[in-house]
Coordinates of C-alpha atoms and ligand atoms in Angstrom, one line a residue:
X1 CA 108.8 113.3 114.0
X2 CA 105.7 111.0 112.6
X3 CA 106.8 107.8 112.5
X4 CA 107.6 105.0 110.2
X5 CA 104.6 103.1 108.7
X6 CA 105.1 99.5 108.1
X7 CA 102.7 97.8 105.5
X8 CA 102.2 94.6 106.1
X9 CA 101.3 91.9 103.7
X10 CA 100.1 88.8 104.7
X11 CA 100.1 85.9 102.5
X12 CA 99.1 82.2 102.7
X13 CA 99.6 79.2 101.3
X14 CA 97.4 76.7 100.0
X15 CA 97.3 73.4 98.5
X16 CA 95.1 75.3 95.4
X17 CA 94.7 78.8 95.6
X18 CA 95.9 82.0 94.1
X19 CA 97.4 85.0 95.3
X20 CA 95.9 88.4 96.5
X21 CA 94.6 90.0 93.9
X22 CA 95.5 93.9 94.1
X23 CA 92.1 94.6 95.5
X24 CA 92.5 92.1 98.5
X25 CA 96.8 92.2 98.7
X26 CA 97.1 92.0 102.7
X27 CA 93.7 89.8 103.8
X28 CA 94.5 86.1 104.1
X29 CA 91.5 85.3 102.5
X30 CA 92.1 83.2 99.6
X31 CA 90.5 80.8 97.2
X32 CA 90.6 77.0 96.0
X33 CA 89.3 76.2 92.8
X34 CA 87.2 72.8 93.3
X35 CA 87.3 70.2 90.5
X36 CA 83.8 71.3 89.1
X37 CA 85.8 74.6 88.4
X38 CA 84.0 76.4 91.0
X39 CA 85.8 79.1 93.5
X40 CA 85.6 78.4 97.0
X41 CA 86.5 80.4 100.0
X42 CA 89.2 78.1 102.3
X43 CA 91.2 79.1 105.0
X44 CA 94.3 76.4 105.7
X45 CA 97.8 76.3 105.0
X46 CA 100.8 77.9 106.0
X47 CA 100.6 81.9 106.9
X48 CA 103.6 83.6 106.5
X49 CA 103.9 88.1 106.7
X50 CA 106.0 90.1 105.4
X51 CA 106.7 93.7 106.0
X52 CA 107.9 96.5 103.5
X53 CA 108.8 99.7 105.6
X54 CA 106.8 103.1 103.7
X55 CA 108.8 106.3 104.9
X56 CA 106.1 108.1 102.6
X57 CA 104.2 111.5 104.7
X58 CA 101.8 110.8 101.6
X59 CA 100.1 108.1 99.6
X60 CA 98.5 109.3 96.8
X61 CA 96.2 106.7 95.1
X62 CA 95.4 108.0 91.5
X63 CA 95.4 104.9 88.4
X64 CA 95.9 106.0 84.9
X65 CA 94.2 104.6 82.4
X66 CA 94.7 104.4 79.0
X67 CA 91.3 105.5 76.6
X68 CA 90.5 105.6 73.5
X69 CA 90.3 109.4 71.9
X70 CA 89.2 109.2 67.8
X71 CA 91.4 107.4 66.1
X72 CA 94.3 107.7 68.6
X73 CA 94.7 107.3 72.7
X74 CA 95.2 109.4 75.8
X75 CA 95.8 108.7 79.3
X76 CA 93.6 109.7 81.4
X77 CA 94.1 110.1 85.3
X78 CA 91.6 108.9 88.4
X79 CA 92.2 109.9 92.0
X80 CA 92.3 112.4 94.4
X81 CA 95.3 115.1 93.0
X82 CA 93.6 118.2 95.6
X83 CA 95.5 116.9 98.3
X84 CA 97.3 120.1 100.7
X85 CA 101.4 119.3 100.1
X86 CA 102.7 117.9 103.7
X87 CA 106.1 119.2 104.8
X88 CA 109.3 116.6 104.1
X89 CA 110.0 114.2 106.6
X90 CA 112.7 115.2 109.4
X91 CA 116.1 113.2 108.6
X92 CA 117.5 110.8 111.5
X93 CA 120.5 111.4 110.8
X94 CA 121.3 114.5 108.2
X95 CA 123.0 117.2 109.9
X96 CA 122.7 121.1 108.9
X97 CA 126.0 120.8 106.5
X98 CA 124.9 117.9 105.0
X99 CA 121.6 118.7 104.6
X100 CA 122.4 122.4 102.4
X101 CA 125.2 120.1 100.6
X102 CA 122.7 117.9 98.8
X103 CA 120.4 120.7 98.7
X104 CA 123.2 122.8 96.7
X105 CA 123.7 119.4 94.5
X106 CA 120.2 119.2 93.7
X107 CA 120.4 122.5 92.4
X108 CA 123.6 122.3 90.5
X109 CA 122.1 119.3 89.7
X110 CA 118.8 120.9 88.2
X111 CA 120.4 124.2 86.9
X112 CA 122.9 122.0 84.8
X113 CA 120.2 120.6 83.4
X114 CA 118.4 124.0 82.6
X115 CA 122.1 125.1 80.5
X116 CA 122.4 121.5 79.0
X117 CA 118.9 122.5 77.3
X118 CA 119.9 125.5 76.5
X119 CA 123.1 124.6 74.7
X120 CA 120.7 121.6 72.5
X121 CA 118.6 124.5 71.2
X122 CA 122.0 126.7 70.5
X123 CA 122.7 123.3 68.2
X124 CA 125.7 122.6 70.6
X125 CA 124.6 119.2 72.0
X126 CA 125.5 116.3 69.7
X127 CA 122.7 113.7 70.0
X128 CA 120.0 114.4 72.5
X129 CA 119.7 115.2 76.3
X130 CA 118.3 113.3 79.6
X131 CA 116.8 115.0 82.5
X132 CA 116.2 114.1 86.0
X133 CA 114.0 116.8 86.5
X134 CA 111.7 116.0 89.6
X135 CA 113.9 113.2 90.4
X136 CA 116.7 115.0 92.0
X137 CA 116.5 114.4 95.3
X138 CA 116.3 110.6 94.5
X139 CA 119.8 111.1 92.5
X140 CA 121.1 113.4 95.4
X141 CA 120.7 112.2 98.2
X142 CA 120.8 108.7 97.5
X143 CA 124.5 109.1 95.8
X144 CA 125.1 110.8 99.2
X145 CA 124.9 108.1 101.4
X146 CA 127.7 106.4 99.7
X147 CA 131.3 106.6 100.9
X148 CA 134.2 107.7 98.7
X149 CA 135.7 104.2 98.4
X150 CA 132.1 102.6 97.2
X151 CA 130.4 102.4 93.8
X152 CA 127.9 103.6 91.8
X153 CA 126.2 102.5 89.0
X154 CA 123.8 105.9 87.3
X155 CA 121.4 105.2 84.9
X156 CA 120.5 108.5 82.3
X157 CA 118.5 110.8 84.9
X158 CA 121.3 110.1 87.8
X159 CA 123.5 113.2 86.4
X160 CA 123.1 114.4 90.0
X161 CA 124.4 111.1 91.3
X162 CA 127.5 111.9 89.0
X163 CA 127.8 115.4 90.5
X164 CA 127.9 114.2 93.9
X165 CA 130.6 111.0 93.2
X166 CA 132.8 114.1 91.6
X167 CA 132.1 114.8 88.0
X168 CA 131.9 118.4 87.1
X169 CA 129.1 119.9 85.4
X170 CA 132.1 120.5 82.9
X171 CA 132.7 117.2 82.5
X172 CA 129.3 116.6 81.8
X173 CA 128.7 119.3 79.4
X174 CA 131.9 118.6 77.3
X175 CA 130.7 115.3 77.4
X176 CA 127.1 115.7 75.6
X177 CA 129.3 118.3 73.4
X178 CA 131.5 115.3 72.6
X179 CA 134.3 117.4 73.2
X180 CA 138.0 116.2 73.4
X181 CA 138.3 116.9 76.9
X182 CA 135.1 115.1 78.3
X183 CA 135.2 111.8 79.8
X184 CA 135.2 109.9 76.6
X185 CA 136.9 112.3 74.5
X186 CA 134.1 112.9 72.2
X187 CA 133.6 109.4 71.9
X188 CA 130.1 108.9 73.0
X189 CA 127.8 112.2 73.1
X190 CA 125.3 111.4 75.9
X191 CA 125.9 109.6 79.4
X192 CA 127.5 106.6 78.6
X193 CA 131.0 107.1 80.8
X194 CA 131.8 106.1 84.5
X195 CA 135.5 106.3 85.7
X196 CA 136.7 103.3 87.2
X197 CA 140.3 104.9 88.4
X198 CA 138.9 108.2 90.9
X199 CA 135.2 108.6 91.4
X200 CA 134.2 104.4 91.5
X201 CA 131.4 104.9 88.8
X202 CA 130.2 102.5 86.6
X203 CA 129.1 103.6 83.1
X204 CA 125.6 103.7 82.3
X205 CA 124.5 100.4 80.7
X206 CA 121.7 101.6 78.2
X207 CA 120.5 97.9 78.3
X208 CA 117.7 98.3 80.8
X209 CA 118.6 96.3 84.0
X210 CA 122.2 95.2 83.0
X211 CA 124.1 97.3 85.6
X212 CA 122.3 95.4 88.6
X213 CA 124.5 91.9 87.6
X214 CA 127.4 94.8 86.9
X215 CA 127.2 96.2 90.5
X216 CA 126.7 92.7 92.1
X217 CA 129.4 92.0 90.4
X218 CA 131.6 94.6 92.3
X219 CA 130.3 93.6 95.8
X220 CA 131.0 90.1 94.5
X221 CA 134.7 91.1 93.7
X222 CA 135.1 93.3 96.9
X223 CA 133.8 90.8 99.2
X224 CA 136.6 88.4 97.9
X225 CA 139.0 90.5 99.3
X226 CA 137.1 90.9 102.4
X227 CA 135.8 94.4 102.4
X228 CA 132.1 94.6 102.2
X229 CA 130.9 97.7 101.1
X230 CA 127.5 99.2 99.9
X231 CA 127.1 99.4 95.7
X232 CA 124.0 101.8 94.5
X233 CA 122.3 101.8 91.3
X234 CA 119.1 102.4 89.8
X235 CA 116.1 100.8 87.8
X236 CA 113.2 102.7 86.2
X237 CA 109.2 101.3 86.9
X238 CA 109.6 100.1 83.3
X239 CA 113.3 98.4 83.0
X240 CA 112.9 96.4 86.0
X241 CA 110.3 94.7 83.9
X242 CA 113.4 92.8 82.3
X243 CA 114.6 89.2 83.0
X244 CA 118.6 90.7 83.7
X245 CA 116.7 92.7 86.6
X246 CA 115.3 89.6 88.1
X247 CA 118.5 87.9 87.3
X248 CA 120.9 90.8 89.1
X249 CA 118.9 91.2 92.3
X250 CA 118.5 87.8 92.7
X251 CA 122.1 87.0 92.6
X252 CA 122.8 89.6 95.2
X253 CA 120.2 88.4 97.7
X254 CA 121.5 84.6 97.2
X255 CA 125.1 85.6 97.0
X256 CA 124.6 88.3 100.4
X257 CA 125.9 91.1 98.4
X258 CA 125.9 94.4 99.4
X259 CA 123.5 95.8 96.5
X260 CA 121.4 98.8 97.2
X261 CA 118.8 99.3 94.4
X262 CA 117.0 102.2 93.7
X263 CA 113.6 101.2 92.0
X264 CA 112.7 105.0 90.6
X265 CA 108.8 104.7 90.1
X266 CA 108.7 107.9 88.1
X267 CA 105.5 106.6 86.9
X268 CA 106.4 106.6 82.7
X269 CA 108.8 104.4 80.8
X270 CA 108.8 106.1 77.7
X271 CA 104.6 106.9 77.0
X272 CA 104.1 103.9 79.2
X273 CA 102.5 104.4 81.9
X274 CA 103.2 102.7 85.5
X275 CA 99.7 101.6 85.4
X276 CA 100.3 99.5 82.2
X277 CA 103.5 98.2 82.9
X278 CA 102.8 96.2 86.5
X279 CA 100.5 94.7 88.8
X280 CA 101.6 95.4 91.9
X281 CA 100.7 98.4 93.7
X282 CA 104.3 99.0 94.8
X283 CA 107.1 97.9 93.5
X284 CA 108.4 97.9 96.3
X285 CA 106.5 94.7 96.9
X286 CA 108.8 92.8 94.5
X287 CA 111.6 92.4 97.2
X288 CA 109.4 89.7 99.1
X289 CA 109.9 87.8 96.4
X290 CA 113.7 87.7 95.9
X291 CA 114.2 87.3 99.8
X292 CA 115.5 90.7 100.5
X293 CA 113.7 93.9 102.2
X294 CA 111.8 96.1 100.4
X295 CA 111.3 100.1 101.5
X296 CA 108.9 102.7 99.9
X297 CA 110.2 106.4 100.1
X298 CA 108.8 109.9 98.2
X299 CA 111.6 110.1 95.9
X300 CA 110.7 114.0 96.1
X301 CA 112.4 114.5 99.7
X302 CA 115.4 114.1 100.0
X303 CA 115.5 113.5 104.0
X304 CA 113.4 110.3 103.1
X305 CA 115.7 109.0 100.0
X306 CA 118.9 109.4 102.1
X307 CA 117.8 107.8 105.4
X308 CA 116.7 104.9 103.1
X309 CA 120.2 104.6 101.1
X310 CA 122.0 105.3 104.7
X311 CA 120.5 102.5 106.1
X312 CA 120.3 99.9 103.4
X313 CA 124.1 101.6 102.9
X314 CA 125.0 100.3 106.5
X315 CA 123.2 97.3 106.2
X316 CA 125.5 96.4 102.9
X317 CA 128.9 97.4 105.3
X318 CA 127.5 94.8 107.5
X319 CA 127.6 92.0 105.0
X320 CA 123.9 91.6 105.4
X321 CA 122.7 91.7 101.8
X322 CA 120.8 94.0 99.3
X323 CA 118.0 96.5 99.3
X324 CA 115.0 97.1 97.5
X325 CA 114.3 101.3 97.7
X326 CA 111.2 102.2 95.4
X327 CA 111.0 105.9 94.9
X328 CA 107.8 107.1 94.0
X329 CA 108.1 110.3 92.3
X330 CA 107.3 111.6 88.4
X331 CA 109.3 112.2 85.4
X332 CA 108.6 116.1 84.9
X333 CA 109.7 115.5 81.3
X334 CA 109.8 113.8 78.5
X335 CA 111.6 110.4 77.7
X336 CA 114.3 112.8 76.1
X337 CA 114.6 116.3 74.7
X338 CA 112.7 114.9 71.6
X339 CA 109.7 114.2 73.2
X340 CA 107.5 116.5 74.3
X341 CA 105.7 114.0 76.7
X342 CA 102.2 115.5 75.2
X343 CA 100.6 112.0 76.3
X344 CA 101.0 113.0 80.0
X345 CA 97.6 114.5 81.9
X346 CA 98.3 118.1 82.8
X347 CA 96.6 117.5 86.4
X348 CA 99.4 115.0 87.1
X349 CA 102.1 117.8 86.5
X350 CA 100.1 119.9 88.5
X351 CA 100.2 117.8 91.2
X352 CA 103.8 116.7 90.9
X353 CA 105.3 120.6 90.5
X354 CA 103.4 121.0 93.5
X355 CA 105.6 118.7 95.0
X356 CA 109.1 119.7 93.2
X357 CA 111.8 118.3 95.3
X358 CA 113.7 121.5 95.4
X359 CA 111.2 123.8 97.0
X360 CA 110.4 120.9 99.8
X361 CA 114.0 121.0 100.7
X362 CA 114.2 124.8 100.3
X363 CA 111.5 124.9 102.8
X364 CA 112.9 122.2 105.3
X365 CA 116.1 124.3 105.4
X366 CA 114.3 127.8 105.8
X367 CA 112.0 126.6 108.2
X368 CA 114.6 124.8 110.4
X369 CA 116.7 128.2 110.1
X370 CA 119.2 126.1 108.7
X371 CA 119.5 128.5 106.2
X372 CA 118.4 132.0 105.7
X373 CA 116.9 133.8 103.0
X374 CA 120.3 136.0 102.6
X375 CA 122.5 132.8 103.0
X376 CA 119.9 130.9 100.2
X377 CA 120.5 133.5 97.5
X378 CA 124.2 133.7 98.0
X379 CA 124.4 129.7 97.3
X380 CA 122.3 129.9 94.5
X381 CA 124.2 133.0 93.2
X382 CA 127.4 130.2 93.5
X383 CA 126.0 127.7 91.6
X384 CA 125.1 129.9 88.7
X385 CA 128.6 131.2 89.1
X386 CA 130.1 127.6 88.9
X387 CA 127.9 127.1 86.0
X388 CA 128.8 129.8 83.9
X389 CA 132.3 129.1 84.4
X390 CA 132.0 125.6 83.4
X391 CA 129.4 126.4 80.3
X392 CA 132.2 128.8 78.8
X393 CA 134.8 126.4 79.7
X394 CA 133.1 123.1 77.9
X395 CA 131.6 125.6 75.4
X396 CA 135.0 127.3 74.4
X397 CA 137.3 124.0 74.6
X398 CA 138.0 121.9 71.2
X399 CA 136.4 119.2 69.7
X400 CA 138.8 116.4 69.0
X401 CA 141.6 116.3 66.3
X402 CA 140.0 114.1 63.3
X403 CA 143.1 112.2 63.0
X404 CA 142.5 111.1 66.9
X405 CA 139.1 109.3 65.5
X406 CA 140.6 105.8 65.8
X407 CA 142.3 105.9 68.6
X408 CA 141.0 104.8 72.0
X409 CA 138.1 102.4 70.5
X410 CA 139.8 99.5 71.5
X411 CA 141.9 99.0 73.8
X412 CA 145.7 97.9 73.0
X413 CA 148.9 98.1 75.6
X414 CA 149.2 101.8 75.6
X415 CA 145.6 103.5 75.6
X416 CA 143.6 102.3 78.9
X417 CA 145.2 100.1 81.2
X418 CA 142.8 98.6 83.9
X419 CA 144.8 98.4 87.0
X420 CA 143.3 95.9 89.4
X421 CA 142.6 97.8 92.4
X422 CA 142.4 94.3 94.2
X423 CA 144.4 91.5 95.3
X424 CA 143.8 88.0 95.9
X425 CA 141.0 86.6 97.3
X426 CA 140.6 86.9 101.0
X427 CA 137.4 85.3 101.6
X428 CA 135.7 82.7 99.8
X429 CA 131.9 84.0 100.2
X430 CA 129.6 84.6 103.1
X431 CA 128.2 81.4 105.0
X432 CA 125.0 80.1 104.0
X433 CA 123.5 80.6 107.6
X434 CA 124.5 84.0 107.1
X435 CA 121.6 84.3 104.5
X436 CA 118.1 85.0 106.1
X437 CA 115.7 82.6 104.7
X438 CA 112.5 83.7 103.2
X439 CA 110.4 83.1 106.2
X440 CA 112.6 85.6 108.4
X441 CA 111.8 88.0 106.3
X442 CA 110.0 90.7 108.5
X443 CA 113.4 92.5 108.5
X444 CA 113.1 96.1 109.3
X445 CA 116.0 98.6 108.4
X446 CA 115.9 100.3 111.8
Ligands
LIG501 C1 116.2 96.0 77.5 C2 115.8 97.3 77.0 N1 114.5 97.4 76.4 C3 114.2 98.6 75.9 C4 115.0 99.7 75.9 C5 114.5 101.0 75.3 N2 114.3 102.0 76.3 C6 115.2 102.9 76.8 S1 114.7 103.8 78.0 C7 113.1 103.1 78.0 C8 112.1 103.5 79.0 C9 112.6 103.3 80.4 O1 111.6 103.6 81.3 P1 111.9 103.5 82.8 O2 112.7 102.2 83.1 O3 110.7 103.7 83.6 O4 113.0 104.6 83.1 P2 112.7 106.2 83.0 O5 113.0 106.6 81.6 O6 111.3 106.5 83.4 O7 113.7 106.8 83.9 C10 113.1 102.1 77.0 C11 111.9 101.3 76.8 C12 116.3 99.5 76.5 N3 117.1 100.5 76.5 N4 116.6 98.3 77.0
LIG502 MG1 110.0 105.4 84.5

């Protein structure tokens, strides 16, 4: 198995100076402005490194850049997309079964997706549709890691995430249907729903960043009765541009929470391009900064994404603080079923399908002999079967009784009582000394 690479970033501190620019991010090198304004090269101060762990087989290094076309813009991509497609990296710790499990989830997970459009063109979707296409393995096999008594916080492309915490694709279809039986009973017509009784899911906060606080929030309330367990959720390249983001993480990492964030680089927010929205070359980078490690993954393989969320999972269960996963990957579609994402360059697709999650896991499993090619076609054959069944049943089941339309909006005595699945506080908060300071922060998640 090739092995991990660590990247390491070495900063200094000076008196005057500034910080690596991208080009020079890693040399200690730095500069001083003197008083007549000039820049001078000075080497003193304090050196500290830092490490960010890349799982990645693969770095591709292409910028996109934004040019003027007419009277409009384009985007226009720079970099080297020829690049040969390396196998996924082995797992250290997925076996056979659980490896075809999320491999059948990202499929459910992607053919759902394929009937969801479907029933929008019939005009049987209220409201418009989200897809994760490309991204998941990142929704997968992250949500795998989690254990049945955790939480999770999805964000609009994580409908795989909500098939692997126990939604049904039923559930999901009724739900953009805004049927009576979904999960809000035709209250809301896209994603918004979580279940806070059974599966531990929060509901999608469409305010970019909000769930982080949210999911602290449960570690918080967890830890006070003196379990600590591992909370997941997720953050796009252009939502954790938002102050709530900064707020959320940084809470964890002070309060030792048990946060595990999935940064999903897809490289768009909207027509937005990663380029355009941050500095840093990875994201991944931000996590120096709030004290907390940082890890790159390929958010196409799935053996990379889980080993990540396994291990920030475990280091949650051991009360040692959040996580910082960026998964680098690409939104294969638009912002939504409106938008035909006409801004993005065709030879980023191209190199992106090349690398569609599905086939690299496909191809794990064949080539391990994990799975053979007769044993492949019978699962897929079972999750069109599960499909179908679920399609007719969310097609053919009602939409809700008109005189039902006020009910359940607020709350009163009768219509949603919030059990407290908690008792009293068994544990104040994690020592101080239990918190690793800033300068111990070459933490590795071996
Ligand atoms: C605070 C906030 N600002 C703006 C929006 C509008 N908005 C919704 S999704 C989106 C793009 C998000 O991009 P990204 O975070 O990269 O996630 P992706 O759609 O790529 O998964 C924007 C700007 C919002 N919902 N919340
Ligand atoms: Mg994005």
């Amino acid at each position: 198995m090739a092995s991990t690479v660590t990247k390491q970033l070495r900063y200094s501190t000076f008196d005057v100076g500034s910080m690596p620019s991208r080009k020079n991010k890693g040399q200690t090198k730095s500069v001083r402005i003197s008083s007549n304004g000039r820049r001078v090269g000075v080497r003193c101060g304090f050196e500290r490194t830092y490490s960010i762990v890349d799982y990645r087989l693969e770095k591709p290094e292409f910028t996109l850049r934004q040019v003027r076309k007419g009277d409009g813009v384009e985007y226009e991509v720079e970099g080297d997309l020829g690049t040969a497609v390396p196998p996924i990296r082995e797992s250290k710790y997925l076996d056979k079964k659980q490896s075809i499990e999320i491999y059948r989830w990202m499929i459910l997970n992607r053919k759902m997706e394929a009937a969801l459009e479907n029933l929008y063109k019939q005009g049987k979707v209220v409201g418009g549709v989200y897809f994760g296409l490309g991204q998941e393995a990142c929704s997968c096999a992250s949500a795998y890691a989690l254990k049945p008594d955790e939480w999770l916080g999805p964000m609009i492309r994580n409908q795989g995430s909500l098939l692997v915490r126990g939604f049904s694709p039923r559930d999901i279809m009724m739900q953009y249907m805004a049927k009576a039986g979904s999960p809000t009973k035709g209250r809301d017509a896209s994603s918004h729903f979580g279940d806070i009784q059974k599966h531990n899911v929060v509901a999608p906060i469409s305010t970019l960043g909000d769930l982080i606080p949210v999911l602290a929030g449960v570690a918080l309330g967890a830890r006070l009765q003196g379990r600590s367990i591992a909370v997941m959720t997720y953050i796009g390249d252009g939502g954790q541009s938002t102050g709530v983001t900064y707020e959320g993480i940084n809470f964890a990492a002070v309060q030792n929470l048990g946060l595990v964030l999935f940064v999903e680089n897809n490289l768009w927010g909207y027509s937005t391009p990663a380029d355009m929205q941050f500095r840093v070359k990875d994201l991944a980078e931000r996590a120096i900064a709030y004290g907390i490690p940082g890890v790159i993954v390929d958010g196409t393989d799935a053996c990379q994404v889980y080993d990540a969320a396994h291990e920030a999972c475990e280091r949650a269960r051991r009360g040692e603080g959040p996580t910082l996963i960026e998964a680098k990957m690409m939104r294969m579609k638009g912002h939504a079923i409106h938008d035909a994402a006409e801004y993005v360059p065709k030879a980023l697709l191209k190199y992106w399908r090349e690398r569609d999650p599905i086939t690299r896991l496909e191809n794990y499993l064949l080539n391990r002999k994990w799975l053979t090619p007769a044993e492949n076609r019978e699962l897929i054959a079972s999750v069109d079967q599960q499909l179908e069944a679920d399609r007719e049943f969310a097609v053919n089941s009602p939409m809700p009784a008109p005189e039902s339309a006020a009910a359940g909006v607020y709350c009163n005595d009768d219509c949603h009582k919030i059990k407290p699945k908690y008792s009293k506080p068994k544990v104040r908060s994690t020592s101080r000394s239990a918190v690793p300071h800033a300068s111990e922060l070459a933490v590795h998640l071996k």
